[in-house]
C-alpha positions as MATLAB code, in Angstrom:
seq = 'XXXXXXXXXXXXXXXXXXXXXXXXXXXXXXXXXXXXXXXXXXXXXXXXXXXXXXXXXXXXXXXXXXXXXXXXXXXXXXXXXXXXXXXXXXXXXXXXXXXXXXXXXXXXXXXXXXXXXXXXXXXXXXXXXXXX';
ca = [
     106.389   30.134   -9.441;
     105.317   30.967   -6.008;
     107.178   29.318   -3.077;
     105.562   28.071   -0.476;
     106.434   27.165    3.080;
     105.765   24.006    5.544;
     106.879   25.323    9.457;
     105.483   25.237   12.841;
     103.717   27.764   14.789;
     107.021   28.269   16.581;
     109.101   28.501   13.732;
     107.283   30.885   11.798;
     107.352   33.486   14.807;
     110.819   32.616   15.233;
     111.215   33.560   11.416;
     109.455   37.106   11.853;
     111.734   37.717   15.073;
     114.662   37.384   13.306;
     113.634   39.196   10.233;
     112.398   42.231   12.097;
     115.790   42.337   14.393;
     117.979   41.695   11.005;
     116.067   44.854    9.087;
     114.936   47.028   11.568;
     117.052   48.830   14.630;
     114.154   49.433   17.106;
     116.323   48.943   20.505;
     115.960   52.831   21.764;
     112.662   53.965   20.539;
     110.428   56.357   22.304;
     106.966   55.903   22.087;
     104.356   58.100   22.965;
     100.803   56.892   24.300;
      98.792   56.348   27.241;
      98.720   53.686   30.073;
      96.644   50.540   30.347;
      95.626   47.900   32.011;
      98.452   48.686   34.535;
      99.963   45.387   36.763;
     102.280   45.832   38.941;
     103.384   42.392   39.897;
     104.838   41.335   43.110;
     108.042   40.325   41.663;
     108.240   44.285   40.544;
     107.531   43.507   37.228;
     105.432   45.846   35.392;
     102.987   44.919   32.781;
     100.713   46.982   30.769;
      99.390   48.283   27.379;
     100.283   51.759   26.144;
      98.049   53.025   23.561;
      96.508   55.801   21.886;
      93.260   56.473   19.842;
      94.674   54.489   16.933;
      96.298   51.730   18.212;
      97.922   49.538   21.199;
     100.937   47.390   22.274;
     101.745   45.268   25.067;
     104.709   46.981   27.501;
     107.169   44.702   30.385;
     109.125   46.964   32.211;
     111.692   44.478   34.414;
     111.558   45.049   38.174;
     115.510   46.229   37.857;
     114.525   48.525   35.365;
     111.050   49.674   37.946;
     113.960   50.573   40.701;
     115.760   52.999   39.114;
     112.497   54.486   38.444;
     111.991   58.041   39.872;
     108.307   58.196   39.555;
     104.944   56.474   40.506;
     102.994   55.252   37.229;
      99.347   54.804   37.290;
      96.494   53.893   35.052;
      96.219   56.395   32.777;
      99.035   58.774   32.811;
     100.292   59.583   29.353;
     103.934   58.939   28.971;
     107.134   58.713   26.731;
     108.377   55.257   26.819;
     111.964   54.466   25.762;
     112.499   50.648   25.330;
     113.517   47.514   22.496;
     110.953   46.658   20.089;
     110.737   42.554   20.557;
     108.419   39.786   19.863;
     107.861   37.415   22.363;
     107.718   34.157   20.277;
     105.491   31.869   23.148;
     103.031   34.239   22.483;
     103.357   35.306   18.869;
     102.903   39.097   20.720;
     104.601   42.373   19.322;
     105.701   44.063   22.785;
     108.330   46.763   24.314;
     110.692   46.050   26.945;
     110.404   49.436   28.521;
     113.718   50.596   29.899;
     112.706   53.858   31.221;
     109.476   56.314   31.492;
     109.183   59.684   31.224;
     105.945   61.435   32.303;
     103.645   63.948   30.479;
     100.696   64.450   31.685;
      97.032   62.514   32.158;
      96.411   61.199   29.326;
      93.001   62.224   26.539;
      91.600   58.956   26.579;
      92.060   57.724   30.420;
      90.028   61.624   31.016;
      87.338   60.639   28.701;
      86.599   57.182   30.524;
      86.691   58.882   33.771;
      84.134   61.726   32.257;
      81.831   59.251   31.056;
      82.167   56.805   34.164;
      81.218   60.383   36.037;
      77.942   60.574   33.938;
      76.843   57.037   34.454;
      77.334   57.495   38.012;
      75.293   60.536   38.399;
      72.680   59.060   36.024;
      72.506   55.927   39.016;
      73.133   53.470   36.381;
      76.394   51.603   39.367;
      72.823   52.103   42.180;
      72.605   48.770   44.189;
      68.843   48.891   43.086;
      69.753   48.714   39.156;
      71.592   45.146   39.964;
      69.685   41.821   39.768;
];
C-alpha cells in the first residue's frame, strides 16, 4: 500500500529542507559557473544567478560577506563560488548563500551574448529607424 500525504505548500518545502540538510552536507561547496542577472542592492546585498550551459541556480551573497570581498564582480565573469546549499522555503527556491568568490576569467556564455549582440548591432537591427 502506497502512503499518501495531506500538507501545505509550506510544509512540504519545509519537509524537503529538512530532508536535504539531514542527508546531504552541502555547507562548503564550490561551484563553478558564470554570472547572471547581477543586483547589487543598496543594502550591499548581492543577488544573482550563476549558471552554465546546462543549468542555473539562484546565488545571495550577504552585504557582510560583499565587504570582505577583494574584488569587483560583474555580469558575466566566470567564477568559483564557495557557499551553503539552502532552500529558501517562502519561495520553494533551491539557492547558495555565497560566502566568498573567487575569480576565473570571462565567462563562454556571457562572450557569446556579447558576440552576437555585436552582430545585431552592426547588422542595424538596435537603429532608431527599425523601432515603431
Amino acid at each position: 500500500m502506497k502512503e499518501t500525504y495531506d500538507v501545505t505548500v509550506g510544509r512540504l518545502i519545509t519537509r524537503i529542507r529538512d530532508i536535504l540538510h539531514s542527508t546531504v552536507k552541502m555547507d562548503k561547496v564550490w561551484v563553478h559557473g558564470e554570472i547572471s542577472n547581477l543586483t547589487k542592492h543598496r543594502n550591499g546585498q548581492y543577488y544573482f544567478s550563476l549558471k552554465d550551459d546546462t543549468a542555473s541556480i539562484r546565488c545571495v551573497m550577504f552585504s557582510s560577506s560583499v565587504k570582505a570581498l577583494q574584488l569587483d564582480v560583474n555580469e558575466g565573469d566566470k567564477v568559483a563560488i564557495q557557499g551553503r546549499v539552502e532552500l529558501y522555503v517562502e519561495r520553494g527556491d533551491l539557492q547558495l548563500i555565497v560566502k566568498t568568490i573567487r575569480p576565473e576569467g570571462l565567462g563562454q556564455l556571457y562572450l557569446e551574448f556579447e558576440a552576437r549582440k555585436k552582430r545585431l548591432v552592426q547588422g542595424g537591427y538596435f537603429d532608431q529607424d527599425h523601432k515603431k
